Amino acid sequence: MNKSPRDQSAPAQADEFAGREQLRASSAEFRKEVIEITDGVFAAVGYSASNVILIQGDIASIIVDTSANPVDARAVMDAFGGRLVRPVRAIIYTHNHPDHSGGATVFSGNDSPEIYSHQTLVESGPEFGRGQRAGGDAFGTTLPDELFINAGTQLEYGRVTPHTREGYLPPTRTFSGESQTIEVAGVRLQLVHMPGESPENTAVWMAEKGVLIPGDDFLKSYPNLSPIRGLKLRPPEKWIASLEKMLSLDATYMVQGHMRPILGRDEVRKALTDYRDGIKTILDQTLAGIKQGKTPDELVQEVRLSDELANSPYLQEYYGSVAWAVRGIYADYVGWFDGNATNLYPLQPTERAHKMIDLAGGPAEALDRANQAVEVKEYQWAAELADFVLVLDPENVAAKEIKARALTELGERQINATARNYYLTSAQYLSKRSD
């Protein structure tokens, strides 16, 4: 059975920091470059939290996605240079995320382009999220430079330039249903509604050139089906169906919203096939386990990618996590209750903490056990022991120091950027509160 980097209870690997170093190496995906995909199609990679795609038309240009903000958009404009010919006749939003739609004013300039999207983009509200910190903590926006590596599918998000809606322009042309064909500046494009990472995600298909722009429905990472910043499950069935549609197009080039494009028909097909299968197998295994009465904790230990999929360069857990996908699918299908009657009305955290501390022999003894756990690299257990003390005494300096150390050690062993960033940022908060 495969072991995942997330399993901290698993026997130590030859290099316990291999996940961190693999994540560090993945930053090469974000090096700044304007890449010529094929004649008349260019992608600006690494200048913002998302890619910007330029399509050249007859003495005019089309922009697909606009970067995160006007500062980044101006950097992209400079990088495109003479490749971008005014006027810009159309801007296309693949979806509503701020990192894709925040720089439209710069590309629009005085050209008054039509701005295209699916109707669901206009109808969608802001993502709910968990409090004000969760998103920033997952993206590592407050981490010091020496601890920050990347944000999983982007070099950074909100650390250097703001992730605001300052440069957003609302769509002027929307479509409902499955697809719409448009012709702009002599270029024929098919806009295809392909929900997945977001409900409104729209792919752009250039049949004449074999270019597919899938938005965020494909990333070079296991998909983030259940983000830790507190969003609903991204429906895996719809995502799988969208990937099937993309495969049917038989694209030669794929220019996704993050990381470097996929070039060559065979490689595009492999990438999309791995992605579809990577979602489907986790969904199927999780649903089968639910029917057998297994709990989320049991399923997290059992559900796995095959060796072939686990080794795919397109399914490394830089951004999404198999374990989090399992938990998200479980909660979405059958709710919060895990089937154990003990958990119908569990003890309140303070009552549980009192009883656990009493079992340990008191707070000092519990913290001594937590320190011992850190020394033998049982970092998860150390953090949990420290939590019992902190529930009863939130300002206990020793408990905060132990938990901060445990979270730091856990973070340094992650391949997943959002897990790393969340662990390390949480440790930073604890350290500041200990000062």
PDB file of C-alpha atoms in Angstrom, residues 36-38 204-206 209-214 249-256 260-269:
ATOM      1  CA  GLU A  36       4.809  31.045 -27.477  1.00  0.00           C
ATOM      2  CA  ILE A  37       2.287  28.208 -27.526  1.00  0.00           C
ATOM      3  CA  THR A  38       1.751  28.230 -31.274  1.00  0.00           C
ATOM      4  CA  VAL A 204     -11.673  28.405 -24.262  1.00  0.00           C
ATOM      5  CA  TRP A 205     -11.220  26.094 -27.262  1.00  0.00           C
ATOM      6  CA  MET A 206      -9.407  27.173 -30.439  1.00  0.00           C
ATOM      7  CA  LYS A 209      -4.974  25.698 -33.625  1.00  0.00           C
ATOM      8  CA  GLY A 210      -5.732  22.821 -31.249  1.00  0.00           C
ATOM      9  CA  VAL A 211      -5.338  25.103 -28.220  1.00  0.00           C
ATOM     10  CA  LEU A 212      -7.302  24.402 -25.040  1.00  0.00           C
ATOM     11  CA  ILE A 213      -7.423  26.959 -22.232  1.00  0.00           C
ATOM     12  CA  PRO A 214      -9.092  25.055 -19.346  1.00  0.00           C
ATOM     13  CA  LEU A 249     -11.421  17.756 -27.918  1.00  0.00           C
ATOM     14  CA  ASP A 250      -8.071  16.027 -28.554  1.00  0.00           C
ATOM     15  CA  ALA A 251      -6.093  19.234 -27.968  1.00  0.00           C
ATOM     16  CA  THR A 252      -2.507  19.671 -29.064  1.00  0.00           C
ATOM     17  CA  TYR A 253      -1.726  22.432 -26.545  1.00  0.00           C
ATOM     18  CA  MET A 254      -3.147  23.131 -23.098  1.00  0.00           C
ATOM     19  CA  VAL A 255      -2.594  26.488 -21.398  1.00  0.00           C
ATOM     20  CA  GLN A 256      -3.991  26.224 -17.890  1.00  0.00           C
ATOM     21  CA  ARG A 260       3.629  26.064 -17.277  1.00  0.00           C
ATOM     22  CA  PRO A 261       1.568  24.879 -20.259  1.00  0.00           C
ATOM     23  CA  ILE A 262       1.371  21.323 -21.563  1.00  0.00           C
ATOM     24  CA  LEU A 263       2.606  20.990 -25.140  1.00  0.00           C
ATOM     25  CA  GLY A 264       1.996  18.032 -27.488  1.00  0.00           C
ATOM     26  CA  ARG A 265      -1.151  15.987 -28.099  1.00  0.00           C
ATOM     27  CA  ASP A 266       0.080  12.864 -26.318  1.00  0.00           C
ATOM     28  CA  GLU A 267       1.165  14.789 -23.234  1.00  0.00           C
ATOM     29  CA  VAL A 268      -2.075  16.759 -23.062  1.00  0.00           C
ATOM     30  CA  ARG A 269      -4.032  13.505 -23.236  1.00  0.00           C
TER      31      ARG A 269
END
